Amino acid sequence: MAIANVEEQIKMLIELQELDREIFNRKRALEIIPEKIKELDAMMDSKTNAMKNLDEEYKKIQLKRKEKEVELDSKEQSIKKYQSQLYQVKTNKEYSSLEKEIASIKADNSLLEEEIITLLDNAEGIQKEIAKEKAIFEEEKKKIDGQKREVEEEKKTAEAELKGLNGKREEFTARIDKNILAKYERILHNKDGLAMVPIVEGACGGCNMNLPPQVVNETQLKKDFTFCGNCARMLYVTE
C-alpha cells in the first residue's frame, strides 16, 4: 500500500486512535445511561409496590374487622331479641330452647370478639410497619432521585464532550490520506473502537497474538502500513 509520508500518516493515526478511544468511551457511557435509569426506576417501582402491598394488607385487615364487627352487632341484636322472648314463652321447653340459643350466640360472640382484638392488634402492627417503611421509603426515594439527577448530568456532560470530540475529529481527519482513513475506519467499526495498536514484545497489542518477525521489521521501517494477520488491526511500534 504505497502512500506518501507513511511515517507522518502513522503518527496522525496514532493520535486519531487516542481521540477515537475517547469518542468510543463517551458513546459507550451514553449507551448505558438508559439502562442505569431503567434500573433506578425498577428499584423505585419495587419499593413503591412494597409500600402499596402494606397499605393493601392494612385495608384488608380493616375491612375484615368491620365485617366481624357487623356480624357481632347482628348477633348482639339476636341475643336481645331472644332475651325479650324469654318473658313471653309459656313452656319450660321453649324457655330452655331460647336459653340454649342465647348461650350458643354468646359463645360465637366470644370468638368474634377475640378475632376482632387480633385484627386490631394486626392492624396496629402493620400501621407501625408502614410508618417505619414510609420513613425508609422517603430516604430511598431521595437517594434514587439524586442518583437519577447524577446520571442525567453524566449524560449532558458526555453529550457535550462527544460533540466537541467529533468536531475535533472532523478537523483532524481532513489531514489523513482518504484511502488509509477509510481502511482505518472499517477496522475501527468492526473492532470495538480499536483499529491502531502497538506491537508489544513481538505481539499484537489488540489480540495479543505473536507476530512474524517480518511483520515486526516492516512495522519498524515505517515505509508502509502493516496489519495483524489475526485480527487485521493496523500496527505501529512505540519509540
PDB file of C-alpha atoms in Angstrom:
ATOM      1  CA  MET A   1       0.000   0.000   0.000  1.00  0.00           C
ATOM      2  CA  ALA A   2       2.088   2.881  -1.300  1.00  0.00           C
ATOM      3  CA  ILE A   3       1.130   6.115   0.431  1.00  0.00           C
ATOM      4  CA  ALA A   4       3.183   9.304   0.616  1.00  0.00           C
ATOM      5  CA  ASN A   5       4.566  10.298   4.025  1.00  0.00           C
ATOM      6  CA  VAL A   6       3.665   6.976   5.628  1.00  0.00           C
ATOM      7  CA  GLU A   7       5.518   7.780   8.847  1.00  0.00           C
ATOM      8  CA  GLU A   8       3.628  11.050   9.219  1.00  0.00           C
ATOM      9  CA  GLN A   9       0.333   9.324   8.454  1.00  0.00           C
ATOM     10  CA  ILE A  10       1.072   6.670  11.100  1.00  0.00           C
ATOM     11  CA  LYS A  11       1.707   9.374  13.699  1.00  0.00           C
ATOM     12  CA  MET A  12      -1.591  11.025  12.853  1.00  0.00           C
ATOM     13  CA  LEU A  13      -3.456   7.712  13.006  1.00  0.00           C
ATOM     14  CA  ILE A  14      -1.971   7.033  16.445  1.00  0.00           C
ATOM     15  CA  GLU A  15      -3.291  10.429  17.581  1.00  0.00           C
ATOM     16  CA  LEU A  16      -6.597   9.706  15.881  1.00  0.00           C
ATOM     17  CA  GLN A  17      -6.842   6.397  17.675  1.00  0.00           C
ATOM     18  CA  GLU A  18      -6.463   8.160  21.036  1.00  0.00           C
ATOM     19  CA  LEU A  19      -9.191  10.562  20.012  1.00  0.00           C
ATOM     20  CA  ASP A  20     -11.411   7.735  18.825  1.00  0.00           C
ATOM     21  CA  ARG A  21     -10.948   5.877  22.101  1.00  0.00           C
ATOM     22  CA  GLU A  22     -12.278   8.924  23.907  1.00  0.00           C
ATOM     23  CA  ILE A  23     -15.198   9.114  21.471  1.00  0.00           C
ATOM     24  CA  PHE A  24     -15.849   5.387  21.892  1.00  0.00           C
ATOM     25  CA  ASN A  25     -15.841   5.734  25.691  1.00  0.00           C
ATOM     26  CA  ARG A  26     -18.297   8.654  25.579  1.00  0.00           C
ATOM     27  CA  LYS A  27     -20.592   6.726  23.261  1.00  0.00           C
ATOM     28  CA  ARG A  28     -20.428   3.668  25.497  1.00  0.00           C
ATOM     29  CA  ALA A  29     -21.227   5.847  28.524  1.00  0.00           C
ATOM     30  CA  LEU A  30     -24.252   7.273  26.708  1.00  0.00           C
ATOM     31  CA  GLU A  31     -25.402   3.813  25.635  1.00  0.00           C
ATOM     32  CA  ILE A  32     -25.552   2.503  29.203  1.00  0.00           C
ATOM     33  CA  ILE A  33     -27.280   5.576  30.679  1.00  0.00           C
ATOM     34  CA  PRO A  34     -30.814   4.430  29.672  1.00  0.00           C
ATOM     35  CA  GLU A  35     -30.094   1.093  31.381  1.00  0.00           C
ATOM     36  CA  LYS A  36     -28.916   2.909  34.514  1.00  0.00           C
ATOM     37  CA  ILE A  37     -32.117   4.958  34.590  1.00  0.00           C
ATOM     38  CA  LYS A  38     -34.175   1.821  33.954  1.00  0.00           C
ATOM     39  CA  GLU A  39     -32.507   0.075  36.909  1.00  0.00           C
ATOM     40  CA  LEU A  40     -33.130   3.060  39.183  1.00  0.00           C
ATOM     41  CA  ASP A  41     -36.780   3.222  38.075  1.00  0.00           C
ATOM     42  CA  ALA A  42     -37.122  -0.517  38.728  1.00  0.00           C
ATOM     43  CA  MET A  43     -35.709  -0.038  42.237  1.00  0.00           C
ATOM     44  CA  MET A  44     -38.198   2.764  42.865  1.00  0.00           C
ATOM     45  CA  ASP A  45     -41.094   0.688  41.486  1.00  0.00           C
ATOM     46  CA  SER A  46     -40.123  -2.213  43.742  1.00  0.00           C
ATOM     47  CA  LYS A  47     -40.092  -0.005  46.840  1.00  0.00           C
ATOM     48  CA  THR A  48     -43.356   1.673  45.807  1.00  0.00           C
ATOM     49  CA  ASN A  49     -45.029  -1.718  45.300  1.00  0.00           C
ATOM     50  CA  ALA A  50     -43.801  -2.873  48.712  1.00  0.00           C
ATOM     51  CA  MET A  51     -45.468   0.183  50.284  1.00  0.00           C
ATOM     52  CA  LYS A  52     -48.659  -0.449  48.297  1.00  0.00           C
ATOM     53  CA  ASN A  53     -48.718  -4.071  49.455  1.00  0.00           C
ATOM     54  CA  LEU A  54     -48.517  -2.969  53.088  1.00  0.00           C
ATOM     55  CA  ASP A  55     -51.336  -0.476  52.532  1.00  0.00           C
ATOM     56  CA  GLU A  56     -53.445  -3.158  50.846  1.00  0.00           C
ATOM     57  CA  GLU A  57     -52.801  -5.569  53.689  1.00  0.00           C
ATOM     58  CA  TYR A  58     -53.835  -2.900  56.208  1.00  0.00           C
ATOM     59  CA  LYS A  59     -57.045  -2.169  54.255  1.00  0.00           C
ATOM     60  CA  LYS A  60     -57.923  -5.877  54.076  1.00  0.00           C
ATOM     61  CA  ILE A  61     -57.498  -6.255  57.830  1.00  0.00           C
ATOM     62  CA  GLN A  62     -59.625  -3.174  58.481  1.00  0.00           C
ATOM     63  CA  LEU A  63     -62.308  -4.445  56.113  1.00  0.00           C
ATOM     64  CA  LYS A  64     -62.302  -7.862  57.758  1.00  0.00           C
ATOM     65  CA  ARG A  65     -62.510  -6.243  61.210  1.00  0.00           C
ATOM     66  CA  LYS A  66     -65.544  -4.191  60.133  1.00  0.00           C
ATOM     67  CA  GLU A  67     -67.204  -7.321  58.767  1.00  0.00           C
ATOM     68  CA  LYS A  68     -66.636  -9.077  62.091  1.00  0.00           C
ATOM     69  CA  GLU A  69     -67.966  -6.063  63.996  1.00  0.00           C
ATOM     70  CA  VAL A  70     -71.105  -6.038  61.835  1.00  0.00           C
ATOM     71  CA  GLU A  71     -71.526  -9.764  62.437  1.00  0.00           C
ATOM     72  CA  LEU A  72     -71.008  -9.249  66.170  1.00  0.00           C
ATOM     73  CA  ASP A  73     -73.547  -6.439  66.243  1.00  0.00           C
ATOM     74  CA  SER A  74     -76.051  -8.601  64.403  1.00  0.00           C
ATOM     75  CA  LYS A  75     -75.603 -11.415  66.905  1.00  0.00           C
ATOM     76  CA  GLU A  76     -75.949  -8.977  69.815  1.00  0.00           C
ATOM     77  CA  GLN A  77     -79.265  -7.871  68.330  1.00  0.00           C
ATOM     78  CA  SER A  78     -80.313 -11.522  68.102  1.00  0.00           C
ATOM     79  CA  ILE A  79     -79.463 -12.022  71.776  1.00  0.00           C
ATOM     80  CA  LYS A  80     -81.592  -9.026  72.722  1.00  0.00           C
ATOM     81  CA  LYS A  81     -84.452 -10.356  70.638  1.00  0.00           C
ATOM     82  CA  TYR A  82     -84.241 -13.809  72.204  1.00  0.00           C
ATOM     83  CA  GLN A  83     -83.943 -12.331  75.679  1.00  0.00           C
ATOM     84  CA  SER A  84     -87.115 -10.333  75.163  1.00  0.00           C
ATOM     85  CA  GLN A  85     -88.830 -13.517  74.000  1.00  0.00           C
ATOM     86  CA  LEU A  86     -87.879 -15.271  77.241  1.00  0.00           C
ATOM     87  CA  TYR A  87     -90.569 -13.312  79.048  1.00  0.00           C
ATOM     88  CA  GLN A  88     -93.188 -14.295  76.507  1.00  0.00           C
ATOM     89  CA  VAL A  89     -92.756 -18.060  76.302  1.00  0.00           C
ATOM     90  CA  LYS A  90     -95.328 -20.248  78.003  1.00  0.00           C
ATOM     91  CA  THR A  91     -93.483 -23.534  78.447  1.00  0.00           C
ATOM     92  CA  ASN A  92     -90.243 -24.604  80.084  1.00  0.00           C
ATOM     93  CA  LYS A  93     -89.228 -26.339  76.884  1.00  0.00           C
ATOM     94  CA  GLU A  94     -89.482 -23.116  74.879  1.00  0.00           C
ATOM     95  CA  TYR A  95     -87.662 -21.247  77.635  1.00  0.00           C
ATOM     96  CA  SER A  96     -84.830 -23.807  77.707  1.00  0.00           C
ATOM     97  CA  SER A  97     -84.545 -23.747  73.906  1.00  0.00           C
ATOM     98  CA  LEU A  98     -84.186 -19.962  73.878  1.00  0.00           C
ATOM     99  CA  GLU A  99     -81.571 -20.056  76.632  1.00  0.00           C
ATOM    100  CA  LYS A 100     -79.540 -22.595  74.657  1.00  0.00           C
ATOM    101  CA  GLU A 101     -79.765 -20.393  71.557  1.00  0.00           C
ATOM    102  CA  ILE A 102     -78.656 -17.364  73.542  1.00  0.00           C
ATOM    103  CA  ALA A 103     -75.742 -19.302  75.055  1.00  0.00           C
ATOM    104  CA  SER A 104     -74.677 -20.520  71.606  1.00  0.00           C
ATOM    105  CA  ILE A 105     -74.738 -16.997  70.194  1.00  0.00           C
ATOM    106  CA  LYS A 106     -72.782 -15.667  73.182  1.00  0.00           C
ATOM    107  CA  ALA A 107     -70.148 -18.358  72.586  1.00  0.00           C
ATOM    108  CA  ASP A 108     -69.944 -17.273  68.946  1.00  0.00           C
ATOM    109  CA  ASN A 109     -69.648 -13.676  70.073  1.00  0.00           C
ATOM    110  CA  SER A 110     -66.732 -14.505  72.350  1.00  0.00           C
ATOM    111  CA  LEU A 111     -64.878 -15.969  69.380  1.00  0.00           C
ATOM    112  CA  LEU A 112     -65.774 -12.950  67.246  1.00  0.00           C
ATOM    113  CA  GLU A 113     -64.506 -10.573  69.928  1.00  0.00           C
ATOM    114  CA  GLU A 114     -61.204 -12.478  70.073  1.00  0.00           C
ATOM    115  CA  GLU A 115     -60.909 -12.304  66.285  1.00  0.00           C
ATOM    116  CA  ILE A 116     -61.629  -8.557  66.338  1.00  0.00           C
ATOM    117  CA  ILE A 117     -58.979  -7.983  69.026  1.00  0.00           C
ATOM    118  CA  THR A 118     -56.475  -9.997  66.988  1.00  0.00           C
ATOM    119  CA  LEU A 119     -57.325  -7.995  63.850  1.00  0.00           C
ATOM    120  CA  LEU A 120     -56.929  -4.746  65.799  1.00  0.00           C
ATOM    121  CA  ASP A 121     -53.505  -5.880  67.019  1.00  0.00           C
ATOM    122  CA  ASN A 122     -52.519  -6.877  63.480  1.00  0.00           C
ATOM    123  CA  ALA A 123     -53.703  -3.542  62.104  1.00  0.00           C
ATOM    124  CA  GLU A 124     -51.725  -1.673  64.750  1.00  0.00           C
ATOM    125  CA  GLY A 125     -48.628  -3.734  63.950  1.00  0.00           C
ATOM    126  CA  ILE A 126     -48.948  -3.015  60.232  1.00  0.00           C
ATOM    127  CA  GLN A 127     -49.513   0.694  60.946  1.00  0.00           C
ATOM    128  CA  LYS A 128     -46.216   0.795  62.812  1.00  0.00           C
ATOM    129  CA  GLU A 129     -44.514  -1.116  60.000  1.00  0.00           C
ATOM    130  CA  ILE A 130     -45.995   1.287  57.417  1.00  0.00           C
ATOM    131  CA  ALA A 131     -44.727   4.289  59.375  1.00  0.00           C
ATOM    132  CA  LYS A 132     -41.267   2.732  59.615  1.00  0.00           C
ATOM    133  CA  GLU A 133     -41.161   1.678  55.958  1.00  0.00           C
ATOM    134  CA  LYS A 134     -42.501   5.058  54.837  1.00  0.00           C
ATOM    135  CA  ALA A 135     -39.583   6.832  56.525  1.00  0.00           C
ATOM    136  CA  ILE A 136     -37.151   4.413  54.857  1.00  0.00           C
ATOM    137  CA  PHE A 137     -39.005   4.825  51.544  1.00  0.00           C
ATOM    138  CA  GLU A 138     -38.688   8.615  51.624  1.00  0.00           C
ATOM    139  CA  GLU A 139     -34.946   8.352  52.280  1.00  0.00           C
ATOM    140  CA  GLU A 140     -34.506   5.819  49.492  1.00  0.00           C
ATOM    141  CA  LYS A 141     -36.586   7.970  47.141  1.00  0.00           C
ATOM    142  CA  LYS A 142     -34.345  10.965  47.829  1.00  0.00           C
ATOM    143  CA  LYS A 143     -31.294   8.790  47.227  1.00  0.00           C
ATOM    144  CA  ILE A 144     -32.613   7.349  43.962  1.00  0.00           C
ATOM    145  CA  ASP A 145     -33.809  10.755  42.742  1.00  0.00           C
ATOM    146  CA  GLY A 146     -30.326  12.087  43.459  1.00  0.00           C
ATOM    147  CA  GLN A 147     -28.740   9.219  41.553  1.00  0.00           C
ATOM    148  CA  LYS A 148     -31.038   9.877  38.591  1.00  0.00           C
ATOM    149  CA  ARG A 149     -30.039  13.536  38.583  1.00  0.00           C
ATOM    150  CA  GLU A 150     -26.379  12.475  38.613  1.00  0.00           C
ATOM    151  CA  VAL A 151     -26.989  10.151  35.669  1.00  0.00           C
ATOM    152  CA  GLU A 152     -28.750  12.926  33.752  1.00  0.00           C
ATOM    153  CA  GLU A 153     -25.778  15.200  34.427  1.00  0.00           C
ATOM    154  CA  GLU A 154     -23.439  12.450  33.226  1.00  0.00           C
ATOM    155  CA  LYS A 155     -25.496  12.261  30.049  1.00  0.00           C
ATOM    156  CA  LYS A 156     -25.331  16.019  29.432  1.00  0.00           C
ATOM    157  CA  THR A 157     -21.581  16.063  30.088  1.00  0.00           C
ATOM    158  CA  ALA A 158     -20.933  13.052  27.838  1.00  0.00           C
ATOM    159  CA  GLU A 159     -23.078  14.545  25.051  1.00  0.00           C
ATOM    160  CA  ALA A 160     -21.245  17.875  25.249  1.00  0.00           C
ATOM    161  CA  GLU A 161     -17.848  16.160  25.290  1.00  0.00           C
ATOM    162  CA  LEU A 162     -18.808  13.887  22.414  1.00  0.00           C
ATOM    163  CA  LYS A 163     -19.901  16.847  20.335  1.00  0.00           C
ATOM    164  CA  GLY A 164     -16.561  18.558  20.957  1.00  0.00           C
ATOM    165  CA  LEU A 165     -14.580  15.399  20.210  1.00  0.00           C
ATOM    166  CA  ASN A 166     -16.479  14.781  16.976  1.00  0.00           C
ATOM    167  CA  GLY A 167     -15.750  18.338  15.873  1.00  0.00           C
ATOM    168  CA  LYS A 168     -12.084  17.878  16.668  1.00  0.00           C
ATOM    169  CA  ARG A 169     -12.055  14.560  14.821  1.00  0.00           C
ATOM    170  CA  GLU A 170     -13.596  16.084  11.720  1.00  0.00           C
ATOM    171  CA  GLU A 171     -10.849  18.695  11.561  1.00  0.00           C
ATOM    172  CA  PHE A 172      -8.126  16.152  12.303  1.00  0.00           C
ATOM    173  CA  THR A 173      -9.174  13.541   9.707  1.00  0.00           C
ATOM    174  CA  ALA A 174      -9.016  16.130   6.925  1.00  0.00           C
ATOM    175  CA  ARG A 175      -5.206  15.798   7.133  1.00  0.00           C
ATOM    176  CA  ILE A 176      -5.170  11.995   6.751  1.00  0.00           C
ATOM    177  CA  ASP A 177      -5.000  10.134   3.425  1.00  0.00           C
ATOM    178  CA  LYS A 178      -8.588   9.232   2.455  1.00  0.00           C
ATOM    179  CA  ASN A 179      -7.805   5.667   1.413  1.00  0.00           C
ATOM    180  CA  ILE A 180      -5.993   4.700   4.602  1.00  0.00           C
ATOM    181  CA  LEU A 181      -8.582   6.587   6.672  1.00  0.00           C
ATOM    182  CA  ALA A 182     -11.340   4.506   5.066  1.00  0.00           C
ATOM    183  CA  LYS A 183      -9.441   1.308   5.922  1.00  0.00           C
ATOM    184  CA  TYR A 184      -8.807   2.525   9.461  1.00  0.00           C
ATOM    185  CA  GLU A 185     -12.485   3.387   9.986  1.00  0.00           C
ATOM    186  CA  ARG A 186     -13.666  -0.015   8.721  1.00  0.00           C
ATOM    187  CA  ILE A 187     -11.383  -1.712  11.248  1.00  0.00           C
ATOM    188  CA  LEU A 188     -12.455   0.763  13.946  1.00  0.00           C
ATOM    189  CA  HIS A 189     -16.107  -0.109  13.375  1.00  0.00           C
ATOM    190  CA  ASN A 190     -15.502  -3.875  13.425  1.00  0.00           C
ATOM    191  CA  LYS A 191     -13.101  -3.937  16.379  1.00  0.00           C
ATOM    192  CA  ASP A 192     -14.972  -2.032  19.101  1.00  0.00           C
ATOM    193  CA  GLY A 193     -13.200   1.267  18.557  1.00  0.00           C
ATOM    194  CA  LEU A 194      -9.644  -0.111  18.439  1.00  0.00           C
ATOM    195  CA  ALA A 195      -8.069  -0.075  14.960  1.00  0.00           C
ATOM    196  CA  MET A 196      -4.496   1.113  15.543  1.00  0.00           C
ATOM    197  CA  VAL A 197      -2.464  -0.873  18.096  1.00  0.00           C
ATOM    198  CA  PRO A 198       1.195  -1.048  19.174  1.00  0.00           C
ATOM    199  CA  ILE A 199       3.404  -4.081  18.920  1.00  0.00           C
ATOM    200  CA  VAL A 200       4.130  -5.266  22.464  1.00  0.00           C
ATOM    201  CA  GLU A 201       7.049  -7.678  22.886  1.00  0.00           C
ATOM    202  CA  GLY A 202       6.549  -9.066  19.400  1.00  0.00           C
ATOM    203  CA  ALA A 203       2.782  -9.473  19.801  1.00  0.00           C
ATOM    204  CA  CYS A 204      -0.244  -7.552  18.542  1.00  0.00           C
ATOM    205  CA  GLY A 205      -1.458  -5.042  21.111  1.00  0.00           C
ATOM    206  CA  GLY A 206      -5.042  -5.768  20.090  1.00  0.00           C
ATOM    207  CA  CYS A 207      -5.405  -9.563  20.090  1.00  0.00           C
ATOM    208  CA  ASN A 208      -2.081 -10.470  21.834  1.00  0.00           C
ATOM    209  CA  MET A 209      -1.119 -12.945  19.098  1.00  0.00           C
ATOM    210  CA  ASN A 210       2.593 -13.259  18.313  1.00  0.00           C
ATOM    211  CA  LEU A 211       3.589 -11.586  15.049  1.00  0.00           C
ATOM    212  CA  PRO A 212       6.007 -12.938  12.408  1.00  0.00           C
ATOM    213  CA  PRO A 213       9.439 -11.227  12.680  1.00  0.00           C
ATOM    214  CA  GLN A 214       9.000  -9.926   9.126  1.00  0.00           C
ATOM    215  CA  VAL A 215       5.838  -8.047  10.109  1.00  0.00           C
ATOM    216  CA  VAL A 216       7.599  -6.559  13.148  1.00  0.00           C
ATOM    217  CA  ASN A 217      10.554  -5.453  10.972  1.00  0.00           C
ATOM    218  CA  GLU A 218       8.297  -3.916   8.312  1.00  0.00           C
ATOM    219  CA  THR A 219       6.374  -2.037  11.016  1.00  0.00           C
ATOM    220  CA  GLN A 220       9.632  -0.659  12.437  1.00  0.00           C
ATOM    221  CA  LEU A 221      10.709   0.593   8.986  1.00  0.00           C
ATOM    222  CA  LYS A 222       7.512   2.706   8.687  1.00  0.00           C
ATOM    223  CA  LYS A 223       7.655   2.553   4.891  1.00  0.00           C
ATOM    224  CA  ASP A 224       4.181   1.097   4.565  1.00  0.00           C
ATOM    225  CA  PHE A 225       1.211   0.220   6.754  1.00  0.00           C
ATOM    226  CA  THR A 226       1.216  -3.220   8.348  1.00  0.00           C
ATOM    227  CA  PHE A 227      -1.634  -5.284   9.721  1.00  0.00           C
ATOM    228  CA  CYS A 228      -2.047  -8.093  12.218  1.00  0.00           C
ATOM    229  CA  GLY A 229      -2.656 -11.355  10.354  1.00  0.00           C
ATOM    230  CA  ASN A 230      -5.035 -12.496  13.100  1.00  0.00           C
ATOM    231  CA  CYS A 231      -7.259  -9.536  13.966  1.00  0.00           C
ATOM    232  CA  ALA A 232      -6.485  -7.285  10.946  1.00  0.00           C
ATOM    233  CA  ARG A 233      -5.734  -4.268  13.141  1.00  0.00           C
ATOM    234  CA  MET A 234      -3.203  -1.713  11.987  1.00  0.00           C
ATOM    235  CA  LEU A 235       0.184  -1.928  13.713  1.00  0.00           C
ATOM    236  CA  TYR A 236       2.802   0.531  14.916  1.00  0.00           C
ATOM    237  CA  VAL A 237       5.880   0.492  17.094  1.00  0.00           C
ATOM    238  CA  THR A 238       6.473   2.774  20.046  1.00  0.00           C
ATOM    239  CA  GLU A 239       9.672   4.792  20.140  1.00  0.00           C
TER     240      GLU A 239
END
